[in-house]
Protein backbone atom coordinates (compact mmCIF):
# COMPACT_ATOMS: atom_id res chain seq x y z
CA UNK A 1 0.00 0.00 0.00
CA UNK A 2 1.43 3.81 -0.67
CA UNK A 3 1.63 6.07 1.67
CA UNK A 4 0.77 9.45 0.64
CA UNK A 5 3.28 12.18 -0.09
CA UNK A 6 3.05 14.56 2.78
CA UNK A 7 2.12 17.81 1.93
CA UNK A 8 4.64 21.10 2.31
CA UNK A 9 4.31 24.36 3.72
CA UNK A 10 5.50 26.77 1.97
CA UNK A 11 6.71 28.10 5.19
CA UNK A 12 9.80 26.29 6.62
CA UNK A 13 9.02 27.37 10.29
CA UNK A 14 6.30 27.52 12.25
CA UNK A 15 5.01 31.17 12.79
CA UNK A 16 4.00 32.98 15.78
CA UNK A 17 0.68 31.79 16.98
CA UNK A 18 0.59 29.17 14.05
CA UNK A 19 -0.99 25.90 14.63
CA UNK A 20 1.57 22.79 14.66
CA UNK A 21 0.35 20.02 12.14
CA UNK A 22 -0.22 17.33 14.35
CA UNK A 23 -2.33 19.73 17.12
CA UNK A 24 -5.86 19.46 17.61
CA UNK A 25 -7.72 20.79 14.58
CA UNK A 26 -9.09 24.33 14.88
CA UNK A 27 -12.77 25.17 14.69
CA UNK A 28 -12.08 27.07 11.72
CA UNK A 29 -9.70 28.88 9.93
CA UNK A 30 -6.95 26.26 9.13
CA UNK A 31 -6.03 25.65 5.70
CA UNK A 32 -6.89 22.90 3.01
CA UNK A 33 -3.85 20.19 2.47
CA UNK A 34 -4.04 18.45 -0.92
CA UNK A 35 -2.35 15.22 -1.07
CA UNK A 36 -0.52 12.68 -3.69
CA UNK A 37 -2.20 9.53 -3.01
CA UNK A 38 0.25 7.46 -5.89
CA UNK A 39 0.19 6.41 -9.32
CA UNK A 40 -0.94 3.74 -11.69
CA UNK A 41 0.83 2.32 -14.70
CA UNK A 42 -1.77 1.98 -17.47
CA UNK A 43 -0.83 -0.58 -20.59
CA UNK A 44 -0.62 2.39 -22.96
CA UNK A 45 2.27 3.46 -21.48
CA UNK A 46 0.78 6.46 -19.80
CA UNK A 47 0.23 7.36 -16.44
CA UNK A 48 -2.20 7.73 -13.69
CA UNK A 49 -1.90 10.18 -11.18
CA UNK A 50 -4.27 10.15 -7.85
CA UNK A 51 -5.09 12.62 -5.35
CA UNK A 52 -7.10 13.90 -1.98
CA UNK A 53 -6.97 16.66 0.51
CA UNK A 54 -7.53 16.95 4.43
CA UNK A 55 -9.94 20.01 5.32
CA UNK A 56 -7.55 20.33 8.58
CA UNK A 57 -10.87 22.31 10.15
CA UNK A 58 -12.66 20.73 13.36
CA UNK A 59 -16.01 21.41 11.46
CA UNK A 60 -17.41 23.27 8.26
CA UNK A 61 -16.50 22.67 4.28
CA UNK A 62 -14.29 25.03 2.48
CA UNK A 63 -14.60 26.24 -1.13
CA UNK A 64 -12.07 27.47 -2.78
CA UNK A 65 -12.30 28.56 -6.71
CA UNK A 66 -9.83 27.32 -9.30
CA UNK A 67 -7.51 30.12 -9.71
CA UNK A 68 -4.10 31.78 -7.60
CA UNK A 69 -5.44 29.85 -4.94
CA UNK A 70 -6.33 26.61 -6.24
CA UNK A 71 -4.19 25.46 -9.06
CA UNK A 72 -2.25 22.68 -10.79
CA UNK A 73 0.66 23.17 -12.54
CA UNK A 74 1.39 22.68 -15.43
CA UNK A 75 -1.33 24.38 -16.75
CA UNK A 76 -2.71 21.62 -18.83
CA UNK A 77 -3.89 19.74 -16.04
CA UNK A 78 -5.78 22.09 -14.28
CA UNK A 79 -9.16 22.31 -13.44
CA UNK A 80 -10.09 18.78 -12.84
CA UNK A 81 -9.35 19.12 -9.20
CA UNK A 82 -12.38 19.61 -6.42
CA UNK A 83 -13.02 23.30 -5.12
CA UNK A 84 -15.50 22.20 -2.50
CA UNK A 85 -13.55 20.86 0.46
CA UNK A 86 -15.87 19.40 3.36
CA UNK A 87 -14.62 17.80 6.83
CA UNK A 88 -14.30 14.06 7.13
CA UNK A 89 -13.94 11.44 9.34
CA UNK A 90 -13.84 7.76 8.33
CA UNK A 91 -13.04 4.76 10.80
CA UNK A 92 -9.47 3.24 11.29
CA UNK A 93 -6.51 4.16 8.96
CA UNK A 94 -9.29 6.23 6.60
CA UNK A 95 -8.87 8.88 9.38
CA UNK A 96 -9.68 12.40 8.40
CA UNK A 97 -8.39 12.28 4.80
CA UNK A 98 -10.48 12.34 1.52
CA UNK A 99 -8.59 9.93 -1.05
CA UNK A 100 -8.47 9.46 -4.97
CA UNK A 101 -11.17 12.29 -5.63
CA UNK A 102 -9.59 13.18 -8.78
CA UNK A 103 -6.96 11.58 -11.05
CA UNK A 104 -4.66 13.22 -13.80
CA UNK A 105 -3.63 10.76 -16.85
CA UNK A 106 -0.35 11.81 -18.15
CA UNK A 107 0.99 11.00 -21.46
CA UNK A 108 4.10 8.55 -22.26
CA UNK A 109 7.49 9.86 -21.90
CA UNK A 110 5.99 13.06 -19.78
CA UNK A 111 8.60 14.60 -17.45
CA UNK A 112 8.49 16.60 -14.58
CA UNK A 113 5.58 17.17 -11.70
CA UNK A 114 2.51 18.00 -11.81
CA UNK A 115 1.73 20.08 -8.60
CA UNK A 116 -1.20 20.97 -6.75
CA UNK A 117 -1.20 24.19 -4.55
CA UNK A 118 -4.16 24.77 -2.28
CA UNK A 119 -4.18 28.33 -0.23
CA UNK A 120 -6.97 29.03 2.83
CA UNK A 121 -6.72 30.88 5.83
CA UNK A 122 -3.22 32.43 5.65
CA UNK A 123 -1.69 28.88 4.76
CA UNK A 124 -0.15 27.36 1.63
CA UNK A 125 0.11 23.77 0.79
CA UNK A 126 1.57 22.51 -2.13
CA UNK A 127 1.82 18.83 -3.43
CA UNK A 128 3.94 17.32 -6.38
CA UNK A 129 2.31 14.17 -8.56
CA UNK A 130 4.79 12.00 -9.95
CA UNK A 131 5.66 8.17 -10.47
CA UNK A 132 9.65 7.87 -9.54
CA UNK A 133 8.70 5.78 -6.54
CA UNK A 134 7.58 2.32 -6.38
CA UNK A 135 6.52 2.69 -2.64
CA UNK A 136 3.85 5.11 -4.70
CA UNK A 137 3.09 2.45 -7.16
CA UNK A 138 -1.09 1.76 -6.87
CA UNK A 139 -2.58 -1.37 -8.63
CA UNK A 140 -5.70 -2.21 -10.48
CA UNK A 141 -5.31 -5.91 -10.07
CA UNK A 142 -7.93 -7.73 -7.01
CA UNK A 143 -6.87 -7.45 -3.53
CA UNK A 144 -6.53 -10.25 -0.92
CA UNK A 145 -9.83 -11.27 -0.71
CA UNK A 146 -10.57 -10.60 -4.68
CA UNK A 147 -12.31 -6.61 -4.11
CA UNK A 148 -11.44 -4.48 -7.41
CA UNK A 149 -12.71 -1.30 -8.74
CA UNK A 150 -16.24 -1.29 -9.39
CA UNK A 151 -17.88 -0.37 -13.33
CA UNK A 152 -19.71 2.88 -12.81
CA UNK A 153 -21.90 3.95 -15.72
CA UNK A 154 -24.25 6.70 -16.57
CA UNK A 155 -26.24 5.04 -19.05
CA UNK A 156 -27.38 1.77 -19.30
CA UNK A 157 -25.66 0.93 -22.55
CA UNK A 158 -23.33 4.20 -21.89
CA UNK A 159 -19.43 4.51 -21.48
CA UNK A 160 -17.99 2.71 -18.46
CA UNK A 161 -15.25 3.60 -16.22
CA UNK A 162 -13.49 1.33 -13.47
CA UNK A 163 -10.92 3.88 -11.69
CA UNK A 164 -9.95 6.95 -10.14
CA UNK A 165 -10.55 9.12 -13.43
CA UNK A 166 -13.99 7.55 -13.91
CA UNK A 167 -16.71 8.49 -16.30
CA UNK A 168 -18.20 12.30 -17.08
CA UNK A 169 -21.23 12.88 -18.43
CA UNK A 170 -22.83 16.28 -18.89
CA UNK A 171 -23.38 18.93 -19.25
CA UNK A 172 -26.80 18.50 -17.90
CA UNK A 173 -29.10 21.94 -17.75
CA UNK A 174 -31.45 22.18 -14.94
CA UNK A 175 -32.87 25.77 -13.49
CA UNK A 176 -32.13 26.67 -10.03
CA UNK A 177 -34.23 24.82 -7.47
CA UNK A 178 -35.52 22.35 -9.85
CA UNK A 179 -34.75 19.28 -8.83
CA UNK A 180 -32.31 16.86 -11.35
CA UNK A 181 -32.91 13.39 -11.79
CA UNK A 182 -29.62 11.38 -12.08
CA UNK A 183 -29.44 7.93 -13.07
CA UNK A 184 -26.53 5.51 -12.02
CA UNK A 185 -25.61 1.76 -12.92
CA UNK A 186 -22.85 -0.44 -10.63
CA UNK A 187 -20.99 -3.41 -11.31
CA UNK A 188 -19.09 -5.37 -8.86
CA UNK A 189 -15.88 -6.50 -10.65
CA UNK A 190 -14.56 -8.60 -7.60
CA UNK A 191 -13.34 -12.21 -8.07
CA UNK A 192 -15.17 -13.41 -5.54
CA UNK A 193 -18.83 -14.04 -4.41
CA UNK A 194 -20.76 -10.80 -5.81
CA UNK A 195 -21.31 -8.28 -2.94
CA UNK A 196 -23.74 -5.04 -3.12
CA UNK A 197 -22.20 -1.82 -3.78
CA UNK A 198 -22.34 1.61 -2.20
CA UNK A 199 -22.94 4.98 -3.77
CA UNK A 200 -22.21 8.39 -2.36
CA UNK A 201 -22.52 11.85 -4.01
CA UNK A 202 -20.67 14.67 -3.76
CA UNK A 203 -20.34 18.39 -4.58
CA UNK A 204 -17.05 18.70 -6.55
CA UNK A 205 -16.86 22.11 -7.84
CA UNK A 206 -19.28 25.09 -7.92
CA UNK A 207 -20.35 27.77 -6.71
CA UNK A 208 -23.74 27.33 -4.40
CA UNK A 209 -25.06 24.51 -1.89
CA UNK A 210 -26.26 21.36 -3.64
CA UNK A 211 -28.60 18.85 -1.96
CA UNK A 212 -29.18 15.21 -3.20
CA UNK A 213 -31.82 13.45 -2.30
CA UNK A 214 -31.44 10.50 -1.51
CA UNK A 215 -27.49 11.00 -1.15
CA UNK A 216 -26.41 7.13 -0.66
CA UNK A 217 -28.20 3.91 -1.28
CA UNK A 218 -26.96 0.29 -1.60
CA UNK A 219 -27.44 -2.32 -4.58
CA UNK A 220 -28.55 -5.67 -4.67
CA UNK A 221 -25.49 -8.21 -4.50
CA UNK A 222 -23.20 -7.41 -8.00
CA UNK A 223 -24.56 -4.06 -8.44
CA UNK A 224 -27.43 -2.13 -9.93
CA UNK A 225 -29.07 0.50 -10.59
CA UNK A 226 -29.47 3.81 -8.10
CA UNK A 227 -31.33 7.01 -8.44
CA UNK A 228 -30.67 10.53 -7.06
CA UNK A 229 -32.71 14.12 -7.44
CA UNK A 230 -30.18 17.14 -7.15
CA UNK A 231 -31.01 20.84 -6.59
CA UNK A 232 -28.62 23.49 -6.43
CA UNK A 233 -29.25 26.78 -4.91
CA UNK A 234 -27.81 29.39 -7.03
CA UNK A 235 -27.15 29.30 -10.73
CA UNK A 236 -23.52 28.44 -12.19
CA UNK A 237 -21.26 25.39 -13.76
CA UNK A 238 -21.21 22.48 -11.16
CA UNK A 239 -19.61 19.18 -11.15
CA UNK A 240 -20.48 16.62 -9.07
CA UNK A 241 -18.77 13.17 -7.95
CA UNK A 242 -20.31 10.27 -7.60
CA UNK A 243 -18.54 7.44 -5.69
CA UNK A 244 -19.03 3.48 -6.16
CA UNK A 245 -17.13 1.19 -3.63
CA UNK A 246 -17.75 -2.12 -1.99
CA UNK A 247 -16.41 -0.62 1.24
CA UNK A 248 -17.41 -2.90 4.34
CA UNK A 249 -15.36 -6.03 3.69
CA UNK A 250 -12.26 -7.50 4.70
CA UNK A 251 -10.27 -6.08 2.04
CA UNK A 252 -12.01 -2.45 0.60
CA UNK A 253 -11.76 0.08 3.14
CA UNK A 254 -11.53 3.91 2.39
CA UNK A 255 -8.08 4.30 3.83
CA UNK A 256 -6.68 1.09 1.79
CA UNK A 257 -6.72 2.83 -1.54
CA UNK A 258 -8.52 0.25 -3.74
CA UNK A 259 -12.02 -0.16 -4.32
CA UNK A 260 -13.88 2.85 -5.42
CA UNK A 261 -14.72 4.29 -9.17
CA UNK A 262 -15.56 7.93 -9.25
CA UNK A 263 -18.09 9.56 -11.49
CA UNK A 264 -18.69 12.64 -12.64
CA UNK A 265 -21.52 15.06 -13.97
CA UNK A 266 -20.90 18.28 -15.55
CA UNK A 267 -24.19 20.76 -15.07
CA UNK A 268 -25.34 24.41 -15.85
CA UNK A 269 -27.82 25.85 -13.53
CA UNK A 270 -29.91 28.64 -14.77
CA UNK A 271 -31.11 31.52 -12.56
């Protein structure tokens, strides 16, 4: 299993009145940390770069905009990344950290980092991607028990994704306070008695509150079909992230960095 790249401050020395990173997290205030979570070798040749954060707040989600302060470099990589940051706590070694929300594929032969700086509350954190280390090295093959990613599709008969980068579908148009019907199918790929599936949504980027309704449900042993209504409460560009996993069993956990697709959905919200 990797172990994720620690993140940086940009500041070599802790400043007068500064939190230390391992204190108790602050109501509110503290920064964003983004995180390398490791890389996959795909059999084109390219690869697969995977990444989280840590909202290092006691309580309440951050947004911050793609831009100075949320940014990937080198430029042609950016804006894939989440600007809506909330807190989380998962059991065991998932802690407080959000993993493999995003992925960037880069091409054969590519040199050089790809970076992700996050800046909130006075604090900068910045975060290289890259696949020189084989203690980074993430796999798609099963686990111990036979868990593997999940198929995630948007369409019955539409394109299917097993992965960090998932599927996208969109954009979908929908007015403000409408409610948006969302259709999702889920395949358990484990080699292994079939097992149901879990599906959680998520605001990835824009710019008001989103509410699903119902936000999680559960499939039938080897997957399924799920349905969610979304409303959004002021008009923009969203994306939002759907995630599959089979978390619950011996071997898919969220801190064990295996068995979850994501999906996304681009959508415009009129005023």
């Amino acid at each position: 299993m990797a172990v994720p790249l620690s993140v940086v401050p940009l500041s070599a020395q802790p400043q007068p009145g500064a939190r230390y990173p391992l204190g108790p997290s602050a109501p509110s205030g503290a920064g964003v940390a983004p995180y390398f979570d490791g890389w996959y070798a795909n059999p084109d040749g390219s690869i697969t770069l995977s990444y989280g954060f840590m909202n290092r707040n006691a309580s309440g989600a951050v947004d911050i905009p793609i831009g100075p302060d949320n940014r990937i470099e080198p430029a042609q990589f950016n804006g894939l990344q989440p600007t809506h940051f909330p807190v989380v706590r998962y059991g065991a070694f998932g802690g407080r950290r959000e993993r493999g929300v995003f992925a960037i594929r880069v091409p054969t032969g590519h040199k050089g980092d790809v970076v992700w700086t996050l800046r909130h509350g006075g604090v900068t954190y910045t975060v290289p991607g890259r696949a020189t280390s084989e203690y980074y090295k993430l796999s798609y093959t099963p686990q111990a028990a036979g868990s593997m990613m999940p198929v995630v599709r948007f369409a019955a008969d539409g394109p299917a994704s097993a992965g960090r980068e998932g599927v996208t579908t969109g954009p979908l148009m929908v007015a403000m306070g409408t409610p948006l019907t969302i259709r999702v199918w889920m395949e358990d790929r484990g080699e292994r008695k079939p097992i149901p599936l879990n599906m959680l949504w998520f605001k990835h980027q824009g710019p008001g509150d989103v509410s699903f309704e119902p936000r999680t449900a559960t499939t039938a042993p080897g997957g399924g079909e799920a349905t969610t209504a979304v409303r959004f409460s002021a008009p923009g560009e969203y994306m939002l992230r759907v995630r599959v996993d089979n978390f619950g069993i011996t071997d898919s956990a969220p801190g064990q960095q295996c068995c979850w697709t994501n999906g996304y959905v681009r959508v415009k919200v009129s005023g």
